[in-house]
PDB file of C-alpha atoms in Angstrom:
ATOM      1  CA  MET U 248      -0.008  -0.021  -0.020  1.00  0.00           C
ATOM      2  CA  THR U 249       2.902   2.312  -0.723  1.00  0.00           C
ATOM      3  CA  ASP U 250       4.597   4.054  -3.640  1.00  0.00           C
ATOM      4  CA  TYR U 251       8.156   2.777  -3.235  1.00  0.00           C
ATOM      5  CA  ASP U 252      11.004   2.768  -5.787  1.00  0.00           C
ATOM      6  CA  ILE U 253      13.853   1.602  -3.400  1.00  0.00           C
ATOM      7  CA  MET U 254      15.737   4.861  -3.856  1.00  0.00           C
ATOM      8  CA  SER U 255      13.407   7.028  -1.826  1.00  0.00           C
ATOM      9  CA  PRO U 256      11.315   6.417   1.310  1.00  0.00           C
ATOM     10  CA  PRO U 257       7.987   4.651   0.757  1.00  0.00           C
ATOM     11  CA  LYS U 258       4.956   6.895   0.415  1.00  0.00           C
ATOM     12  CA  TRP U 259       1.545   5.664   1.702  1.00  0.00           C
ATOM     13  CA  VAL U 260      -1.009   5.519  -1.084  1.00  0.00           C
ATOM     14  CA  GLY U 261      -3.605   3.158   0.405  1.00  0.00           C
ATOM     15  CA  ILE U 262      -5.421   1.030  -2.130  1.00  0.00           C
ATOM     16  CA  GLU U 263      -4.252   3.162  -5.100  1.00  0.00           C
ATOM     17  CA  ASN U 264      -1.988   0.377  -6.357  1.00  0.00           C
ATOM     18  CA  TYR U 265      -4.874  -2.106  -6.450  1.00  0.00           C
ATOM     19  CA  VAL U 266      -7.230   0.315  -8.143  1.00  0.00           C
ATOM     20  CA  ASP U 267      -4.588   1.063 -10.734  1.00  0.00           C
ATOM     21  CA  MET U 268      -3.846  -2.574 -11.574  1.00  0.00           C
ATOM     22  CA  LEU U 269      -7.516  -3.660 -11.597  1.00  0.00           C
ATOM     23  CA  PHE U 270      -8.974  -0.739 -13.587  1.00  0.00           C
ATOM     24  CA  ASP U 271      -6.180   1.127 -15.423  1.00  0.00           C
ATOM     25  CA  ASP U 272      -3.464  -1.499 -16.153  1.00  0.00           C
ATOM     26  CA  ALA U 273      -4.325  -3.378 -19.343  1.00  0.00           C
ATOM     27  CA  LEU U 274      -1.140  -5.508 -19.112  1.00  0.00           C
ATOM     28  CA  PHE U 275      -2.178  -6.719 -15.634  1.00  0.00           C
ATOM     29  CA  ALA U 276      -5.407  -8.128 -17.121  1.00  0.00           C
ATOM     30  CA  LYS U 277      -3.464  -9.535 -20.142  1.00  0.00           C
ATOM     31  CA  SER U 278      -0.876 -11.253 -17.926  1.00  0.00           C
ATOM     32  CA  LEU U 279      -3.570 -12.715 -15.698  1.00  0.00           C
ATOM     33  CA  SER U 280      -5.669 -13.983 -18.609  1.00  0.00           C
ATOM     34  CA  ASN U 281      -2.535 -15.539 -20.253  1.00  0.00           C
ATOM     35  CA  THR U 282      -1.742 -17.335 -16.965  1.00  0.00           C
ATOM     36  CA  VAL U 283      -5.316 -18.651 -16.493  1.00  0.00           C
ATOM     37  CA  ILE U 284      -5.576 -19.837 -20.132  1.00  0.00           C
ATOM     38  CA  PHE U 285      -2.206 -21.588 -19.935  1.00  0.00           C
ATOM     39  CA  ALA U 286      -3.217 -23.177 -16.619  1.00  0.00           C
ATOM     40  CA  LEU U 287      -6.412 -24.560 -18.191  1.00  0.00           C
ATOM     41  CA  LEU U 288      -4.288 -26.058 -21.011  1.00  0.00           C
ATOM     42  CA  SER U 289      -1.311 -27.251 -19.032  1.00  0.00           C
ATOM     43  CA  VAL U 290      -2.665 -28.746 -15.829  1.00  0.00           C
ATOM     44  CA  PRO U 291      -5.061 -31.389 -17.350  1.00  0.00           C
ATOM     45  CA  THR U 292      -2.628 -32.140 -20.125  1.00  0.00           C
ATOM     46  CA  SER U 293       0.353 -32.728 -17.802  1.00  0.00           C
ATOM     47  CA  ILE U 294      -1.727 -34.856 -15.406  1.00  0.00           C
ATOM     48  CA  ALA U 295      -3.099 -36.973 -18.303  1.00  0.00           C
ATOM     49  CA  VAL U 296       0.290 -37.431 -19.948  1.00  0.00           C
ATOM     50  CA  GLY U 297       1.955 -38.232 -16.593  1.00  0.00           C
ATOM     51  CA  PHE U 298      -0.742 -40.801 -15.791  1.00  0.00           C
ATOM     52  CA  GLY U 299      -0.535 -42.424 -19.262  1.00  0.00           C
ATOM     53  CA  LEU U 300       3.269 -42.711 -19.067  1.00  0.00           C
ATOM     54  CA  ALA U 301       3.102 -44.083 -15.566  1.00  0.00           C
ATOM     55  CA  LEU U 302       0.637 -46.811 -16.694  1.00  0.00           C
ATOM     56  CA  LEU U 303       3.092 -47.817 -19.462  1.00  0.00           C
ATOM     57  CA  LEU U 304       6.153 -47.737 -17.175  1.00  0.00           C
ATOM     58  CA  ASN U 305       4.309 -49.798 -14.565  1.00  0.00           C
ATOM     59  CA  GLN U 306       4.241 -52.781 -16.802  1.00  0.00           C
ATOM     60  CA  LYS U 307       6.671 -55.586 -16.107  1.00  0.00           C
ATOM     61  CA  ALA U 308       9.080 -55.541 -19.092  1.00  0.00           C
ATOM     62  CA  LEU U 309      12.753 -55.862 -19.886  1.00  0.00           C
ATOM     63  CA  GLY U 310      14.636 -52.647 -19.156  1.00  0.00           C
ATOM     64  CA  GLU U 311      11.751 -50.994 -17.316  1.00  0.00           C
ATOM     65  CA  SER U 312      14.184 -49.195 -14.923  1.00  0.00           C
ATOM     66  CA  VAL U 313      16.030 -47.767 -17.935  1.00  0.00           C
ATOM     67  CA  PHE U 314      12.847 -46.282 -19.400  1.00  0.00           C
ATOM     68  CA  ARG U 315      11.858 -44.832 -16.026  1.00  0.00           C
ATOM     69  CA  THR U 316      15.262 -43.154 -15.816  1.00  0.00           C
ATOM     70  CA  ILE U 317      14.957 -41.755 -19.394  1.00  0.00           C
ATOM     71  CA  ILE U 318      11.574 -40.221 -18.465  1.00  0.00           C
ATOM     72  CA  PHE U 319      12.873 -38.620 -15.275  1.00  0.00           C
ATOM     73  CA  VAL U 320      16.320 -37.352 -16.439  1.00  0.00           C
ATOM     74  CA  PRO U 321      14.970 -34.283 -18.425  1.00  0.00           C
ATOM     75  CA  THR U 322      13.609 -32.898 -15.138  1.00  0.00           C
ATOM     76  CA  LEU U 323      17.243 -32.513 -13.956  1.00  0.00           C
ATOM     77  CA  VAL U 324      18.176 -30.090 -16.739  1.00  0.00           C
ATOM     78  CA  PRO U 325      18.332 -26.462 -15.502  1.00  0.00           C
ATOM     79  CA  SER U 326      15.329 -24.446 -16.609  1.00  0.00           C
ATOM     80  CA  VAL U 327      17.406 -21.770 -18.379  1.00  0.00           C
ATOM     81  CA  ALA U 328      19.354 -24.328 -20.409  1.00  0.00           C
ATOM     82  CA  LEU U 329      16.098 -26.131 -21.268  1.00  0.00           C
ATOM     83  CA  ALA U 330      14.500 -22.871 -22.460  1.00  0.00           C
ATOM     84  CA  ILE U 331      17.459 -22.026 -24.698  1.00  0.00           C
ATOM     85  CA  MET U 332      17.518 -25.543 -26.132  1.00  0.00           C
ATOM     86  CA  TRP U 333      13.788 -25.384 -27.100  1.00  0.00           C
ATOM     87  CA  LEU U 334      14.171 -21.826 -28.407  1.00  0.00           C
ATOM     88  CA  TRP U 335      16.722 -23.227 -30.867  1.00  0.00           C
ATOM     89  CA  LEU U 336      14.623 -26.322 -31.745  1.00  0.00           C
ATOM     90  CA  PHE U 337      11.524 -24.226 -32.489  1.00  0.00           C
ATOM     91  CA  ASN U 338      13.282 -21.456 -34.432  1.00  0.00           C
ATOM     92  CA  PRO U 339      11.071 -20.930 -37.514  1.00  0.00           C
ATOM     93  CA  GLN U 340      13.996 -20.306 -39.924  1.00  0.00           C
ATOM     94  CA  PHE U 341      16.662 -22.905 -38.966  1.00  0.00           C
ATOM     95  CA  GLY U 342      15.106 -24.910 -36.135  1.00  0.00           C
ATOM     96  CA  VAL U 343      15.268 -28.702 -36.089  1.00  0.00           C
ATOM     97  CA  VAL U 344      11.480 -29.167 -35.689  1.00  0.00           C
ATOM     98  CA  ASN U 345      10.552 -27.194 -38.848  1.00  0.00           C
ATOM     99  CA  GLY U 346      13.486 -28.826 -40.652  1.00  0.00           C
ATOM    100  CA  LEU U 347      12.124 -32.301 -39.887  1.00  0.00           C
ATOM    101  CA  LEU U 348       8.560 -31.269 -40.868  1.00  0.00           C
ATOM    102  CA  TRP U 349       9.838 -30.126 -44.249  1.00  0.00           C
ATOM    103  CA  GLU U 350      12.167 -33.105 -44.852  1.00  0.00           C
ATOM    104  CA  LEU U 351       9.668 -35.822 -43.719  1.00  0.00           C
ATOM    105  CA  PHE U 352       6.285 -34.377 -44.755  1.00  0.00           C
ATOM    106  CA  GLY U 353       6.984 -31.408 -46.978  1.00  0.00           C
ATOM    107  CA  ILE U 354       5.217 -29.118 -44.492  1.00  0.00           C
ATOM    108  CA  ASN U 355       6.204 -25.546 -43.869  1.00  0.00           C
ATOM    109  CA  GLY U 356       6.201 -25.439 -40.053  1.00  0.00           C
ATOM    110  CA  PRO U 357       4.512 -22.628 -38.161  1.00  0.00           C
ATOM    111  CA  GLY U 358       6.246 -19.733 -36.478  1.00  0.00           C
ATOM    112  CA  TRP U 359       5.963 -21.473 -33.121  1.00  0.00           C
ATOM    113  CA  LEU U 360       7.189 -18.947 -30.563  1.00  0.00           C
ATOM    114  CA  THR U 361       6.983 -16.051 -33.042  1.00  0.00           C
ATOM    115  CA  ASP U 362       3.284 -16.714 -33.821  1.00  0.00           C
ATOM    116  CA  GLU U 363       0.642 -15.518 -31.369  1.00  0.00           C
ATOM    117  CA  ASP U 364      -1.615 -18.473 -32.215  1.00  0.00           C
ATOM    118  CA  TRP U 365       1.122 -21.042 -31.649  1.00  0.00           C
ATOM    119  CA  SER U 366       3.051 -19.562 -28.735  1.00  0.00           C
ATOM    120  CA  LYS U 367       1.036 -21.075 -25.912  1.00  0.00           C
ATOM    121  CA  PRO U 368       0.726 -24.550 -27.552  1.00  0.00           C
ATOM    122  CA  THR U 369       4.508 -24.467 -28.104  1.00  0.00           C
ATOM    123  CA  LEU U 370       5.177 -23.662 -24.440  1.00  0.00           C
ATOM    124  CA  LEU U 371       2.724 -26.456 -23.488  1.00  0.00           C
ATOM    125  CA  LEU U 372       4.746 -28.938 -25.569  1.00  0.00           C
ATOM    126  CA  MET U 373       7.923 -27.749 -23.870  1.00  0.00           C
ATOM    127  CA  SER U 374       6.353 -28.098 -20.422  1.00  0.00           C
ATOM    128  CA  LEU U 375       5.686 -31.790 -21.081  1.00  0.00           C
ATOM    129  CA  TRP U 376       9.478 -32.312 -21.208  1.00  0.00           C
ATOM    130  CA  THR U 377       9.516 -32.143 -17.449  1.00  0.00           C
ATOM    131  CA  VAL U 378       6.517 -34.384 -16.796  1.00  0.00           C
ATOM    132  CA  GLY U 379       8.889 -36.912 -15.125  1.00  0.00           C
ATOM    133  CA  TYR U 380       8.090 -35.555 -11.629  1.00  0.00           C
ATOM    134  CA  GLY U 381       4.419 -36.436 -12.077  1.00  0.00           C
ATOM    135  CA  VAL U 382       5.238 -39.817 -13.614  1.00  0.00           C
ATOM    136  CA  VAL U 383       7.292 -40.754 -10.509  1.00  0.00           C
ATOM    137  CA  ILE U 384       4.425 -39.785  -8.187  1.00  0.00           C
ATOM    138  CA  PHE U 385       1.836 -41.715 -10.259  1.00  0.00           C
ATOM    139  CA  LEU U 386       4.165 -44.757 -10.322  1.00  0.00           C
ATOM    140  CA  ALA U 387       4.369 -44.725  -6.523  1.00  0.00           C
ATOM    141  CA  GLY U 388       0.522 -44.619  -6.412  1.00  0.00           C
ATOM    142  CA  LEU U 389       0.191 -47.425  -8.909  1.00  0.00           C
ATOM    143  CA  GLN U 390       2.511 -49.690  -7.033  1.00  0.00           C
ATOM    144  CA  ASP U 391       0.527 -49.099  -3.841  1.00  0.00           C
ATOM    145  CA  ILE U 392      -2.624 -50.608  -5.339  1.00  0.00           C
ATOM    146  CA  PRO U 393      -3.153 -54.166  -4.090  1.00  0.00           C
ATOM    147  CA  GLN U 394      -2.789 -56.784  -6.829  1.00  0.00           C
ATOM    148  CA  SER U 395      -5.626 -58.779  -5.331  1.00  0.00           C
ATOM    149  CA  LEU U 396      -8.059 -56.170  -6.710  1.00  0.00           C
ATOM    150  CA  TYR U 397      -6.804 -56.708 -10.239  1.00  0.00           C
ATOM    151  CA  GLU U 398      -6.998 -60.496  -9.753  1.00  0.00           C
ATOM    152  CA  ALA U 399     -10.572 -60.208  -8.535  1.00  0.00           C
ATOM    153  CA  ALA U 400     -11.470 -58.039 -11.507  1.00  0.00           C
ATOM    154  CA  GLU U 401      -9.927 -60.572 -13.930  1.00  0.00           C
ATOM    155  CA  ILE U 402     -12.001 -63.326 -12.369  1.00  0.00           C
ATOM    156  CA  ASP U 403     -15.085 -61.268 -13.028  1.00  0.00           C
ATOM    157  CA  GLY U 404     -14.021 -60.950 -16.642  1.00  0.00           C
ATOM    158  CA  ALA U 405     -12.970 -57.336 -16.623  1.00  0.00           C
ATOM    159  CA  SER U 406     -10.940 -56.062 -19.611  1.00  0.00           C
ATOM    160  CA  VAL U 407      -7.846 -53.907 -19.316  1.00  0.00           C
ATOM    161  CA  ALA U 408      -9.916 -50.733 -19.973  1.00  0.00           C
ATOM    162  CA  GLN U 409     -12.444 -51.796 -17.289  1.00  0.00           C
ATOM    163  CA  LYS U 410      -9.752 -52.448 -14.728  1.00  0.00           C
ATOM    164  CA  THR U 411      -8.248 -49.096 -15.429  1.00  0.00           C
ATOM    165  CA  ARG U 412     -11.605 -47.341 -15.107  1.00  0.00           C
ATOM    166  CA  HIS U 413     -12.985 -49.152 -12.095  1.00  0.00           C
ATOM    167  CA  VAL U 414      -9.816 -50.071 -10.136  1.00  0.00           C
ATOM    168  CA  THR U 415      -6.846 -48.007 -11.103  1.00  0.00           C
ATOM    169  CA  ILE U 416      -8.367 -44.547 -11.527  1.00  0.00           C
ATOM    170  CA  PRO U 417     -10.540 -44.585  -8.278  1.00  0.00           C
ATOM    171  CA  LEU U 418      -7.637 -45.746  -6.213  1.00  0.00           C
ATOM    172  CA  LEU U 419      -5.324 -43.134  -7.773  1.00  0.00           C
ATOM    173  CA  THR U 420      -7.701 -40.208  -7.137  1.00  0.00           C
ATOM    174  CA  PRO U 421      -5.701 -39.116  -4.027  1.00  0.00           C
ATOM    175  CA  VAL U 422      -2.609 -38.900  -6.229  1.00  0.00           C
ATOM    176  CA  ILE U 423      -4.506 -37.065  -8.926  1.00  0.00           C
ATOM    177  CA  PHE U 424      -5.885 -34.704  -6.249  1.00  0.00           C
ATOM    178  CA  PHE U 425      -2.337 -34.003  -5.034  1.00  0.00           C
ATOM    179  CA  GLN U 426      -1.011 -33.450  -8.562  1.00  0.00           C
ATOM    180  CA  LEU U 427      -3.891 -31.098  -9.333  1.00  0.00           C
ATOM    181  CA  VAL U 428      -3.225 -28.894  -6.298  1.00  0.00           C
ATOM    182  CA  ILE U 429       0.551 -28.823  -6.845  1.00  0.00           C
ATOM    183  CA  SER U 430       0.207 -28.199 -10.588  1.00  0.00           C
ATOM    184  CA  ILE U 431      -2.109 -25.238 -10.145  1.00  0.00           C
ATOM    185  CA  ILE U 432       0.234 -23.654  -7.550  1.00  0.00           C
ATOM    186  CA  ALA U 433       3.204 -24.138  -9.818  1.00  0.00           C
ATOM    187  CA  ILE U 434       1.570 -23.004 -13.097  1.00  0.00           C
ATOM    188  CA  PHE U 435       0.421 -19.721 -11.604  1.00  0.00           C
ATOM    189  CA  GLN U 436       4.079 -19.022 -10.846  1.00  0.00           C
ATOM    190  CA  ILE U 437       5.459 -19.880 -14.299  1.00  0.00           C
ATOM    191  CA  PHE U 438       8.356 -17.557 -15.012  1.00  0.00           C
ATOM    192  CA  THR U 439      11.766 -18.940 -16.084  1.00  0.00           C
ATOM    193  CA  ALA U 440      11.098 -20.493 -19.540  1.00  0.00           C
ATOM    194  CA  PRO U 441       8.921 -17.699 -20.997  1.00  0.00           C
ATOM    195  CA  HIS U 442      11.130 -15.008 -19.468  1.00  0.00           C
ATOM    196  CA  VAL U 443      14.293 -16.465 -20.969  1.00  0.00           C
ATOM    197  CA  MET U 444      12.693 -17.210 -24.351  1.00  0.00           C
ATOM    198  CA  THR U 445      11.084 -13.756 -24.786  1.00  0.00           C
ATOM    199  CA  GLY U 446      13.718 -11.650 -22.923  1.00  0.00           C
ATOM    200  CA  GLY U 447      10.991 -10.805 -20.444  1.00  0.00           C
ATOM    201  CA  SER U 448       8.891  -8.999 -23.081  1.00  0.00           C
ATOM    202  CA  GLY U 449       6.169 -11.716 -23.445  1.00  0.00           C
ATOM    203  CA  GLN U 450       6.147 -11.389 -27.231  1.00  0.00           C
ATOM    204  CA  PRO U 451       4.570 -12.110 -29.655  1.00  0.00           C
ATOM    205  CA  ALA U 452       1.710  -9.697 -28.980  1.00  0.00           C
ATOM    206  CA  LYS U 453       2.234 -10.212 -25.215  1.00  0.00           C
ATOM    207  CA  SER U 454       0.834 -13.742 -25.593  1.00  0.00           C
ATOM    208  CA  LEU U 455       3.599 -15.120 -23.382  1.00  0.00           C
ATOM    209  CA  LEU U 456       3.461 -12.356 -20.762  1.00  0.00           C
ATOM    210  CA  PHE U 457       2.534 -14.327 -17.639  1.00  0.00           C
ATOM    211  CA  TYR U 458       1.545 -12.911 -14.269  1.00  0.00           C
ATOM    212  CA  VAL U 459       4.852 -13.436 -12.383  1.00  0.00           C
ATOM    213  CA  MET U 460       6.828 -12.066 -15.405  1.00  0.00           C
ATOM    214  CA  TYR U 461       4.832  -8.863 -15.293  1.00  0.00           C
ATOM    215  CA  LEU U 462       5.159  -8.726 -11.485  1.00  0.00           C
ATOM    216  CA  TYR U 463       8.974  -9.000 -11.969  1.00  0.00           C
ATOM    217  CA  ARG U 464       8.939  -6.184 -14.494  1.00  0.00           C
ATOM    218  CA  GLN U 465       6.931  -3.947 -12.204  1.00  0.00           C
ATOM    219  CA  ALA U 466       9.403  -4.520  -9.361  1.00  0.00           C
ATOM    220  CA  PHE U 467      12.805  -4.661 -11.048  1.00  0.00           C
ATOM    221  CA  VAL U 468      12.365  -2.895 -14.368  1.00  0.00           C
ATOM    222  CA  TYR U 469       9.861  -0.114 -13.476  1.00  0.00           C
ATOM    223  CA  MET U 470      10.957  -0.091  -9.790  1.00  0.00           C
ATOM    224  CA  ARG U 471       7.345   0.020  -8.595  1.00  0.00           C
ATOM    225  CA  MET U 472       7.784  -2.116  -5.504  1.00  0.00           C
ATOM    226  CA  GLY U 473       4.438  -1.240  -3.981  1.00  0.00           C
ATOM    227  CA  HIS U 474       2.597  -2.199  -7.222  1.00  0.00           C
ATOM    228  CA  ALA U 475       4.560  -5.431  -7.520  1.00  0.00           C
ATOM    229  CA  SER U 476       3.823  -6.297  -3.839  1.00  0.00           C
ATOM    230  CA  GLY U 477       0.124  -5.689  -4.461  1.00  0.00           C
ATOM    231  CA  MET U 478       0.298  -8.107  -7.414  1.00  0.00           C
ATOM    232  CA  ALA U 479       1.991 -10.666  -5.166  1.00  0.00           C
ATOM    233  CA  TRP U 480      -0.855 -10.430  -2.684  1.00  0.00           C
ATOM    234  CA  ILE U 481      -3.464 -10.872  -5.433  1.00  0.00           C
ATOM    235  CA  LEU U 482      -1.563 -13.902  -6.691  1.00  0.00           C
ATOM    236  CA  PHE U 483      -1.572 -15.393  -3.173  1.00  0.00           C
ATOM    237  CA  LEU U 484      -5.351 -14.885  -2.909  1.00  0.00           C
ATOM    238  CA  ILE U 485      -5.944 -16.402  -6.360  1.00  0.00           C
ATOM    239  CA  ILE U 486      -3.955 -19.502  -5.482  1.00  0.00           C
ATOM    240  CA  LEU U 487      -5.617 -19.756  -2.064  1.00  0.00           C
ATOM    241  CA  VAL U 488      -9.125 -19.575  -3.559  1.00  0.00           C
ATOM    242  CA  CYS U 489      -8.272 -22.146  -6.239  1.00  0.00           C
ATOM    243  CA  THR U 490      -6.868 -24.515  -3.635  1.00  0.00           C
ATOM    244  CA  LEU U 491      -9.850 -24.092  -1.290  1.00  0.00           C
ATOM    245  CA  VAL U 492     -12.258 -24.707  -4.200  1.00  0.00           C
ATOM    246  CA  ILE U 493     -10.414 -27.936  -5.108  1.00  0.00           C
ATOM    247  CA  PHE U 494     -10.544 -29.099  -1.456  1.00  0.00           C
ATOM    248  CA  ARG U 495     -14.193 -28.221  -1.088  1.00  0.00           C
ATOM    249  CA  THR U 496     -15.103 -30.149  -4.298  1.00  0.00           C
ATOM    250  CA  SER U 497     -12.966 -33.208  -3.508  1.00  0.00           C
ATOM    251  CA  GLY U 498     -15.899 -35.568  -3.196  1.00  0.00           C
ATOM    252  CA  TRP U 499     -14.536 -37.505  -6.206  1.00  0.00           C
ATOM    253  CA  VAL U 500     -11.408 -38.557  -4.228  1.00  0.00           C
ATOM    254  CA  HIS U 501     -11.414 -42.125  -2.877  1.00  0.00           C
ATOM    255  CA  TYR U 502      -9.135 -42.727   0.071  1.00  0.00           C
ATOM    256  CA  SER U 503      -7.984 -46.075   1.302  1.00  0.00           C
ATOM    257  CA  GLY U 504     -10.408 -46.055   4.187  1.00  0.00           C
ATOM    258  CA  GLY U 505     -13.313 -46.079   1.748  1.00  0.00           C
ATOM    259  CA  GLU U 506     -14.538 -42.582   2.528  1.00  0.00           C
ATOM    260  CA  ARG U 507     -14.463 -39.710   0.083  1.00  0.00           C
ATOM    261  CA  GLY U 508     -13.229 -36.164  -0.009  1.00  0.00           C
ATOM    262  CA  THR U 509     -12.603 -35.311   3.644  1.00  0.00           C
ATOM    263  CA  THR U 510      -9.292 -33.747   4.515  1.00  0.00           C
ATOM    264  CA  THR U 511      -8.980 -35.893   7.669  1.00  0.00           C
ATOM    265  CA  ASP U 512      -8.703 -38.976   5.410  1.00  0.00           C
ATOM    266  CA  THR U 513      -5.432 -37.654   4.030  1.00  0.00           C
TER     267      THR U 513
END
């Protein structure tokens, strides 16, 4: 609630920072909408892909530990190095991805990170590179499911799809619930990759200007510490509300005790 630029003493302005960002700052609304849209794209996709890969890696097969390691290793790559690597791969002029599209299919690839329509899907593809964390968590949940339940389902004549639907997914709902909460908290704080790849500008057409990127610019580029702190409080409230809504609507979660959706079961 102050006007503070580090160099001079803070000046009390009350709710002026909040009024400014909510009613006069178009980039605030743009950064928030970008973040919400990307969250709606990224969270269900990452959970679905992580669950699918975990199902495959949970099968007893030769070299299963090797494949699990291959899936997890990309998560160890530093975020900045990862962003630079994908920036090169998706370069529209000399990038490897567009080169392969032309060589194999005769297709002129899109602009990827230079095209407003493709920028978010491209970032979504990049984010799947680090899905290994979720895969490990899903694998732990899968290995905790009693085999006797699958054997009983087989005796009843259940197919693979039916066992997945009626045994695996219900017993994995606590893991899905955990992944949902953690993913939403993380995605609202997305910063490193889009900041490195766009130089903090959020181009093209501000389509990659996310909330924390704009908060950073307010604080350390424009030196508006009071405005940036107000944005941080709004981000805290958004994440808090989203988390509370998820907990309040957790009736779909099946815990091992047989009850649903109460926090005491956890």
